[in-house]
mmCIF file of C-alpha atoms and ligand atoms in Angstrom:
data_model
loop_
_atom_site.group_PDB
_atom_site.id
_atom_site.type_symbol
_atom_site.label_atom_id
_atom_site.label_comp_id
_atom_site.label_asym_id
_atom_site.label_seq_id
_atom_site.Cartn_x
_atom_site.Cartn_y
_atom_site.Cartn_z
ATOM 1 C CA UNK F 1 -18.589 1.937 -16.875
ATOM 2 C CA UNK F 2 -22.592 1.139 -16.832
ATOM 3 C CA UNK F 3 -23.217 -2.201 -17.397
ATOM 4 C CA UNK F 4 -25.456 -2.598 -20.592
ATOM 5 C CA UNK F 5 -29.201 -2.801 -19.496
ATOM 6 C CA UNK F 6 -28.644 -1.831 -16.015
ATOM 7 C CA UNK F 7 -31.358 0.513 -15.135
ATOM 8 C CA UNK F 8 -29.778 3.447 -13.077
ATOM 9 C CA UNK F 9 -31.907 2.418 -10.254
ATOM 10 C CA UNK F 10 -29.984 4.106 -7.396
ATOM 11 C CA UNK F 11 -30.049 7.526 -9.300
ATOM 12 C CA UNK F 12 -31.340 10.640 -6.684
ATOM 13 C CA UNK F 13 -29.780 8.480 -3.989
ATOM 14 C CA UNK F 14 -26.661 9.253 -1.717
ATOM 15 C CA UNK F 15 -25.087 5.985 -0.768
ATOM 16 C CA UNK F 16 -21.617 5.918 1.468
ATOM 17 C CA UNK F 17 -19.443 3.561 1.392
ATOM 18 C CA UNK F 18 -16.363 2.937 4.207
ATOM 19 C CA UNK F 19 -13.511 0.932 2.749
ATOM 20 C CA UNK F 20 -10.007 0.329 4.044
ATOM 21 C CA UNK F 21 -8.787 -0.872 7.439
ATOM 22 C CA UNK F 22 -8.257 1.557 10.688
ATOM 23 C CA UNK F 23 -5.234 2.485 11.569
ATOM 24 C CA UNK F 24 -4.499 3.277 15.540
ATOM 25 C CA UNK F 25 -1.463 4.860 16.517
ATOM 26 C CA UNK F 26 0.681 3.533 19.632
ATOM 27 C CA UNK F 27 3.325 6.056 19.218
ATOM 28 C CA UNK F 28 4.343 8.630 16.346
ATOM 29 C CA UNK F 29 6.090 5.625 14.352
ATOM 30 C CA UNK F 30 4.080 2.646 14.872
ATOM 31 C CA UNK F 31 0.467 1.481 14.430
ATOM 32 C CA UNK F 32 -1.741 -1.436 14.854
ATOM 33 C CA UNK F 33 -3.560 -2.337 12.036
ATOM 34 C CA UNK F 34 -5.528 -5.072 9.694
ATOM 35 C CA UNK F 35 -4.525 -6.219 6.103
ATOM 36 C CA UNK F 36 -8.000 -4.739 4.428
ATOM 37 C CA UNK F 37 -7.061 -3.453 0.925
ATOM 38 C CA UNK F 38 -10.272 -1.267 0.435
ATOM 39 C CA UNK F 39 -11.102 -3.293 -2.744
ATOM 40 C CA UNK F 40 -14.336 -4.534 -1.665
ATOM 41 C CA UNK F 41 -15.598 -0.440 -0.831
ATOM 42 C CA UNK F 42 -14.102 0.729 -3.592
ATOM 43 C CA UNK F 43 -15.684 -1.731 -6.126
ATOM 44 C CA UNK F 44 -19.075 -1.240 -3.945
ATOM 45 C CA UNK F 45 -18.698 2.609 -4.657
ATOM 46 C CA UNK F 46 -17.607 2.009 -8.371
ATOM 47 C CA UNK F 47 -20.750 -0.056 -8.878
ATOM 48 C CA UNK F 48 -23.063 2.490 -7.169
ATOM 49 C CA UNK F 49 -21.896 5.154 -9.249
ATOM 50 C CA UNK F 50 -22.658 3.213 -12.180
ATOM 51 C CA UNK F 51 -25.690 2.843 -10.986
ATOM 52 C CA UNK F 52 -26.385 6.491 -10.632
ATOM 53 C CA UNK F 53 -25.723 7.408 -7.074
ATOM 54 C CA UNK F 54 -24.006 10.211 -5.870
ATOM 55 C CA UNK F 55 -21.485 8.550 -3.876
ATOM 56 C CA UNK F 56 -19.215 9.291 -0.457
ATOM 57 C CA UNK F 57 -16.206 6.738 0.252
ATOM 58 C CA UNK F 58 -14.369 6.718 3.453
ATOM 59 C CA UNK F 59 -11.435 5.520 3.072
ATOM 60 C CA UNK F 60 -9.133 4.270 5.561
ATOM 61 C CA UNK F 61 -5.262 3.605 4.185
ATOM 62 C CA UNK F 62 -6.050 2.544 1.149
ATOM 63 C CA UNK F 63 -3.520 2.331 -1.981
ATOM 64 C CA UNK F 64 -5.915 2.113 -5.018
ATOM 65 C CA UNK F 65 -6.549 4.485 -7.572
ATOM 66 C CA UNK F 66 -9.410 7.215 -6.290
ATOM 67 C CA UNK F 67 -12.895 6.509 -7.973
ATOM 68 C CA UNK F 68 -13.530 9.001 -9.912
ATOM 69 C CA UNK F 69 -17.168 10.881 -9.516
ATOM 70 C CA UNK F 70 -17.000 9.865 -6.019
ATOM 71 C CA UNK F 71 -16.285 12.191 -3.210
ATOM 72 C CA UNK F 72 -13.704 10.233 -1.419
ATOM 73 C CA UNK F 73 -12.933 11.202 2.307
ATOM 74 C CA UNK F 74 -9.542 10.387 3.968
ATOM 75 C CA UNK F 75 -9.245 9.058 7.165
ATOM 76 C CA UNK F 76 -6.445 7.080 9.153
ATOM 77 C CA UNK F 77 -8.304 6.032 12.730
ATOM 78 C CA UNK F 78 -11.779 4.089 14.002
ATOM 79 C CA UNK F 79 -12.162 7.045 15.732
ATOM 80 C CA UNK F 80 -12.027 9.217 12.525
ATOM 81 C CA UNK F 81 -13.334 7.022 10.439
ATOM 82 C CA UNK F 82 -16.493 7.396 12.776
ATOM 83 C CA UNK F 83 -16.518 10.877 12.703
ATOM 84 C CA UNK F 84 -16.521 10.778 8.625
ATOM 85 C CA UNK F 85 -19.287 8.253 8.371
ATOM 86 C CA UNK F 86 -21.224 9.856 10.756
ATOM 87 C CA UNK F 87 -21.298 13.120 9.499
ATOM 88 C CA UNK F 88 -21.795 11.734 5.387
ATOM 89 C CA UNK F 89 -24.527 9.775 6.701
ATOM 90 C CA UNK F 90 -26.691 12.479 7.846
ATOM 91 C CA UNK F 91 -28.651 13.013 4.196
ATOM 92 C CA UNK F 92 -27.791 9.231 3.173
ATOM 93 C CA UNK F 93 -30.253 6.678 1.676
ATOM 94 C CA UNK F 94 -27.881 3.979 2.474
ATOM 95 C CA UNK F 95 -24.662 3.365 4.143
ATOM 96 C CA UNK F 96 -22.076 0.141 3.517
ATOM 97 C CA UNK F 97 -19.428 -0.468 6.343
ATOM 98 C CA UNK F 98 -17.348 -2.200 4.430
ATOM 99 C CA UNK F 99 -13.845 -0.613 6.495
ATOM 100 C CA UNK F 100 -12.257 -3.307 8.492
ATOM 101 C CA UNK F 101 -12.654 -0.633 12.017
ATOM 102 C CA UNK F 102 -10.496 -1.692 14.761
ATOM 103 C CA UNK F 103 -11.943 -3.411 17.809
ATOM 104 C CA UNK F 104 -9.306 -2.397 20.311
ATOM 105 C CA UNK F 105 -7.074 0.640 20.078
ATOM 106 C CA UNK F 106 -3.678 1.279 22.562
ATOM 107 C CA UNK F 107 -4.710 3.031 25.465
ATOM 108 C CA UNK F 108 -3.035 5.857 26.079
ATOM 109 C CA UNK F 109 -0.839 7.448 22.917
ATOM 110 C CA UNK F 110 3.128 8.366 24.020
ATOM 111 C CA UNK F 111 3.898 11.184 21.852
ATOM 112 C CA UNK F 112 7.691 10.141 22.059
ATOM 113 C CA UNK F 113 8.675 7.355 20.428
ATOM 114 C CA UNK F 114 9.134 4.142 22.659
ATOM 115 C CA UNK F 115 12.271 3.281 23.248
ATOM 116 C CA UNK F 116 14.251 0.086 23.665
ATOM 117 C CA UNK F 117 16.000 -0.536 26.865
ATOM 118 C CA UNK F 118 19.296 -1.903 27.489
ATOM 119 C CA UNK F 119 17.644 -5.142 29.119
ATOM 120 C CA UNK F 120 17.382 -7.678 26.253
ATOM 121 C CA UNK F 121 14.258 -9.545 28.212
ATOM 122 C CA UNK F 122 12.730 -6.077 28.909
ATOM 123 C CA UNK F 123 9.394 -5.487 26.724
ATOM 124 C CA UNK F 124 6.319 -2.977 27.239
ATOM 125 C CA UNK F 125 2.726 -4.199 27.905
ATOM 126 C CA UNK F 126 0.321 -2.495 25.423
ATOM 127 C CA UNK F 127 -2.538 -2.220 27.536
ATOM 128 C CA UNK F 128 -5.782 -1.690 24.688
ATOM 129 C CA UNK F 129 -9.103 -0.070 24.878
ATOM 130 C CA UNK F 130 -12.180 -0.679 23.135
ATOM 131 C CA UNK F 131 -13.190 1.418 19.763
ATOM 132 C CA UNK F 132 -16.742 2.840 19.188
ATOM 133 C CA UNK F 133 -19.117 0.315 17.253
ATOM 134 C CA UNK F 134 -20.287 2.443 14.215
ATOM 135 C CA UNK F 135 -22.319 0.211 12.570
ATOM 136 C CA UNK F 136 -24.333 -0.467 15.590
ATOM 137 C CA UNK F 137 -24.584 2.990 16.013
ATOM 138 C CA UNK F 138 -25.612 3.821 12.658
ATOM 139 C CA UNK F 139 -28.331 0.872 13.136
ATOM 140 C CA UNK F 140 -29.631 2.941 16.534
ATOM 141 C CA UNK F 141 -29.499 6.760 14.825
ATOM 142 C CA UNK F 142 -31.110 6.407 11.494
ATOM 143 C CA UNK F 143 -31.450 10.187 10.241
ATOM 144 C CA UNK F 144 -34.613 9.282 8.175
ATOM 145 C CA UNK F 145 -36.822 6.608 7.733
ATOM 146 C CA UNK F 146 -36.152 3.801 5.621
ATOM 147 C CA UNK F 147 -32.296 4.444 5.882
ATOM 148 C CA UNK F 148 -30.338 1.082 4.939
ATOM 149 C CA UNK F 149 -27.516 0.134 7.096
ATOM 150 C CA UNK F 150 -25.457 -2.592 5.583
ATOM 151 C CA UNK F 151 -22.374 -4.372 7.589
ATOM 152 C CA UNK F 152 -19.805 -6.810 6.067
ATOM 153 C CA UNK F 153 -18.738 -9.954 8.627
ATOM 154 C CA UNK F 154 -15.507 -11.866 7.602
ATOM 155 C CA UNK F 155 -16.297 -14.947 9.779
ATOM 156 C CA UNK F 156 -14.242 -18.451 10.379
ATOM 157 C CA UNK F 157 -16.736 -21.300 11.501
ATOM 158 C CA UNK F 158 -15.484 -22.901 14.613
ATOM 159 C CA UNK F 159 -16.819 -25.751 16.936
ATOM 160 C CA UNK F 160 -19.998 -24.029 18.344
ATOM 161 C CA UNK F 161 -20.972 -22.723 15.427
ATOM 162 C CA UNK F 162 -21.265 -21.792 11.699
ATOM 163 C CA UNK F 163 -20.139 -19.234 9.349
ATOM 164 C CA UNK F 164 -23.505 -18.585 9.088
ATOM 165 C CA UNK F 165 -24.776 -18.813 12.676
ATOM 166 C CA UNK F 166 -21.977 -15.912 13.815
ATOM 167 C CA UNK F 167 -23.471 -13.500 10.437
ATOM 168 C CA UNK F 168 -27.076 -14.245 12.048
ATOM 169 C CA UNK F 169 -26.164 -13.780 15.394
ATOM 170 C CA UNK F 170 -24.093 -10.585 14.458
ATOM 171 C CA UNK F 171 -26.901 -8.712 12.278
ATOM 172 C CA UNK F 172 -28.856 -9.128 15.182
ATOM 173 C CA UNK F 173 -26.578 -7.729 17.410
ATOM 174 C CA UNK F 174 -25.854 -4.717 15.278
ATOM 175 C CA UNK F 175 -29.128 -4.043 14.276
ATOM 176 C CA UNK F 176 -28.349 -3.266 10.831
ATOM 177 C CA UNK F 177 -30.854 -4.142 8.151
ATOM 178 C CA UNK F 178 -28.105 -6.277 5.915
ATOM 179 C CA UNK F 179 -25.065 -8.516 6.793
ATOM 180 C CA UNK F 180 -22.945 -9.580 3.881
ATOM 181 C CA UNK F 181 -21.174 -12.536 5.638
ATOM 182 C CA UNK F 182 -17.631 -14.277 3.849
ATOM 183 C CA UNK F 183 -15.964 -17.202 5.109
ATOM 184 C CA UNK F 184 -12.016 -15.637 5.633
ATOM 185 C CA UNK F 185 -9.354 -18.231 5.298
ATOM 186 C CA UNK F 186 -6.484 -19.328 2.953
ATOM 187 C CA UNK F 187 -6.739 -16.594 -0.164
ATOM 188 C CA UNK F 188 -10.055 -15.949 0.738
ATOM 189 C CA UNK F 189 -11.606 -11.966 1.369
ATOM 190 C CA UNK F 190 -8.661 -10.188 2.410
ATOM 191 C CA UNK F 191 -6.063 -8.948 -0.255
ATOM 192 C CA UNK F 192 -7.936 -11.308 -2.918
ATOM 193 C CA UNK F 193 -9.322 -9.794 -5.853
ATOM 194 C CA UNK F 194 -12.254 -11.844 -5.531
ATOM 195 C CA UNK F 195 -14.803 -12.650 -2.897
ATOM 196 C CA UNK F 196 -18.017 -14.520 -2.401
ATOM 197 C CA UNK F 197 -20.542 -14.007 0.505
ATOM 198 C CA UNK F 198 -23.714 -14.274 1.804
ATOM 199 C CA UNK F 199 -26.013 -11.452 1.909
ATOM 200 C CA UNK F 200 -28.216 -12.167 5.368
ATOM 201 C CA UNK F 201 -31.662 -9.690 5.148
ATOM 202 C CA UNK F 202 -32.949 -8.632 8.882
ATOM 203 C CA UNK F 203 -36.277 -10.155 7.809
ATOM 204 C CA UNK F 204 -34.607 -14.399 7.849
ATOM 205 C CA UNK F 205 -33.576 -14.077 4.512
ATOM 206 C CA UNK F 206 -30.454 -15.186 2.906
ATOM 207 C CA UNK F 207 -29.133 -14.595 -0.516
ATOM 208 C CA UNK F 208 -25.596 -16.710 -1.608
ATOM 209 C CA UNK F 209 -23.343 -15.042 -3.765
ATOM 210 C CA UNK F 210 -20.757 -17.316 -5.607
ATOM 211 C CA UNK F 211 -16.912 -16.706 -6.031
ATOM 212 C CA UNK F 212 -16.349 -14.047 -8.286
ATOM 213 C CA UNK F 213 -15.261 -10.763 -8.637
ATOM 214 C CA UNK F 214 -15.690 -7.919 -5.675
ATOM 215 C CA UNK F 215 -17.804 -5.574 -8.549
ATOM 216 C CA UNK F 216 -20.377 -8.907 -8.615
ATOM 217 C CA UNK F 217 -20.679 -9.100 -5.018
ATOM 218 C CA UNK F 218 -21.310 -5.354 -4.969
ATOM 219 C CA UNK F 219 -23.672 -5.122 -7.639
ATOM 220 C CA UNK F 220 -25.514 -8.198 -6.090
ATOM 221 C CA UNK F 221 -25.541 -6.116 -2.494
ATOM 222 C CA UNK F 222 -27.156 -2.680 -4.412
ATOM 223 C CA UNK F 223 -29.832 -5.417 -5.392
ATOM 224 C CA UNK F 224 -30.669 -5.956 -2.321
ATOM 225 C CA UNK F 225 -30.287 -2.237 -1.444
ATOM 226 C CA UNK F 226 -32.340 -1.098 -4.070
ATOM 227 C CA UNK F 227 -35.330 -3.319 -3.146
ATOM 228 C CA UNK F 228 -35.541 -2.655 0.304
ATOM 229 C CA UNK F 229 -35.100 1.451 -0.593
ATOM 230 C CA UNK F 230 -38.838 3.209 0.129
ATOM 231 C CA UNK F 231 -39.829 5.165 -3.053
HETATM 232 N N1 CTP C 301 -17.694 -2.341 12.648
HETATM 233 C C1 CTP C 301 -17.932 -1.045 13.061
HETATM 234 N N2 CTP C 301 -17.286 -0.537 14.145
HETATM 235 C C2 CTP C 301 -16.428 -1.310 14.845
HETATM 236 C C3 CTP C 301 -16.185 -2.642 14.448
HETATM 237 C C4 CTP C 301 -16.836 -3.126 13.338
HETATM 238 O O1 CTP C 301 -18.724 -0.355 12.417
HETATM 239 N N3 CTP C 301 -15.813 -0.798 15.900
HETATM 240 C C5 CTP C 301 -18.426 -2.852 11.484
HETATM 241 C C6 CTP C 301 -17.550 -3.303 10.331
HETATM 242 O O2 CTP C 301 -17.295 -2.237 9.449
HETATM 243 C C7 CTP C 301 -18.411 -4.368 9.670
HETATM 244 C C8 CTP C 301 -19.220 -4.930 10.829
HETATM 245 O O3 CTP C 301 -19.146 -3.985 11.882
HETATM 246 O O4 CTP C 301 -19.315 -3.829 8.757
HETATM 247 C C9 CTP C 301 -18.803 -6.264 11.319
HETATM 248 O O5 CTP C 301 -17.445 -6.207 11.703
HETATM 249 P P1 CTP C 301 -16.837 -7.411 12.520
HETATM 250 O O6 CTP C 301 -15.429 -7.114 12.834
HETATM 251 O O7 CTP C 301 -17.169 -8.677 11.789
HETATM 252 O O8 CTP C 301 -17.772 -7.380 13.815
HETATM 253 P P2 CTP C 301 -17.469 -7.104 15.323
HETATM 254 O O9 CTP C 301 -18.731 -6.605 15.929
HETATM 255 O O10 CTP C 301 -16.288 -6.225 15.483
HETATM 256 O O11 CTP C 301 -17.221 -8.535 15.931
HETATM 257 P P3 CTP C 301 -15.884 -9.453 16.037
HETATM 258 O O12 CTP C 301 -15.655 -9.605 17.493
HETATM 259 O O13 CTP C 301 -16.284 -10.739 15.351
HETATM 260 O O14 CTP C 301 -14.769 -8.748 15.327
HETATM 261 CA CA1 CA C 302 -14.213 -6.665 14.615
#
């Protein structure tokens, strides 16, 4: 529903949105995976559409109700997940990678099942391989001018540095024009209904967003979106 008084200010715009958590397969039973519920992209392309954008979600595993008016693309993999973004972003104004992709897939999928032996000490190795970083390659390709790229960090501070100092460090390193950073810890981002962040602008600036609900935090991102959209 449209939020009294909110000016459909992202109306004539396509916006995609990635939500979910990769999936990537060692064998035909078994996976390795993250605990990203989708909530975040899916309340990112709920408030979007409110806002009068034609609207693409990528969805990796999620189990939440589709969004209706949104076109809503399935995918399991980083790898396909890439391919989906990819290809929706080619006549985007914006694009949110809010999916929690995989860093490190198994390399090499066994098409049988792997197998126990009768050795109780005996265990496989899973060697891994690196996945494809989409938002940096997003950040490199832009199809048009004035395309926004926006990432989402879940960050824990640690000795040598901040929350904050790893969201800076990693918008530079991506290249993409917005960070949304969130501290992850004990009931915070993951699985919560809630969230709070801080939305890092390529240009120094920084913009906190208190606890609340994941449709704030979205509406507060489009803000930002929306401003930094050429007319
Ligand atoms: N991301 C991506 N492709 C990947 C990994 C991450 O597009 N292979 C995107 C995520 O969707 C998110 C952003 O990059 O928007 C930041 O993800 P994060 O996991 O915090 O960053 P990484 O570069 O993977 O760094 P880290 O080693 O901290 O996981
Ligand atoms: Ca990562």
């Amino acid at each position: 529903p449209r939020s009294p008084g909110r000016a459909p200010d992202l109306a004539g715009r396509h916006v995609v949105v990635s939500a979910g958590g990769t999936r990537e397969a060692l064998d035909p039973v078994r996976f390795l995976g993250n605990r990203s519920s989708g909530r975040q992209g899916y309340a990112l392309a709920r408030a979007a559409l409110s806002r009068g954008a034609q609207v693409t979600l990528v969805a990796a595993n999620v189990a939440l109700d589709d969004v209706a008016g949104a076109k809503t693309v399935r995918v399991g993999s980083a790898a396909e997940l890439r391919d989906a973004v990819v290809d929706a972003a080619a006549d985007a104004d914006a694009v949110v990678m809010a999916a929690a992709v995989a860093d490190f897939r198994p390399r090499g999928y066994r098409d049988a099942k792997i197998k126990k032996t009768s050795d109780p000490d005996d265990a496989p190795v899973i060697e891994l391989e690196r996945t494809a970083d989409i938002l940096a390659e997003l950040s490199a390709n832009r199809v048009r001018a004035g395309q926004i790229i926006v990432g989402f960090a879940a960050e824990t501070g640690d000795a040598g540095a901040s929350v904050l100092d790893h969201g800076r460090a990693k918008l530079a390193s991506k290249g993409c024009d917005l960070l949304v950073v969130n501290e992850v810890g004990a009931d915070r981002g993951f699985e919560s209904e809630q969230n709070q962040g801080v939305i890092l602008d390529h240009d120094g600036g920084s913009t906190e967003v208190p606890r609340g609900s994941k449709s704030a935090l979205a509406h507060a991102l489009w803000d930002h979106v929306v401003e930094r959209l050429p007319a």
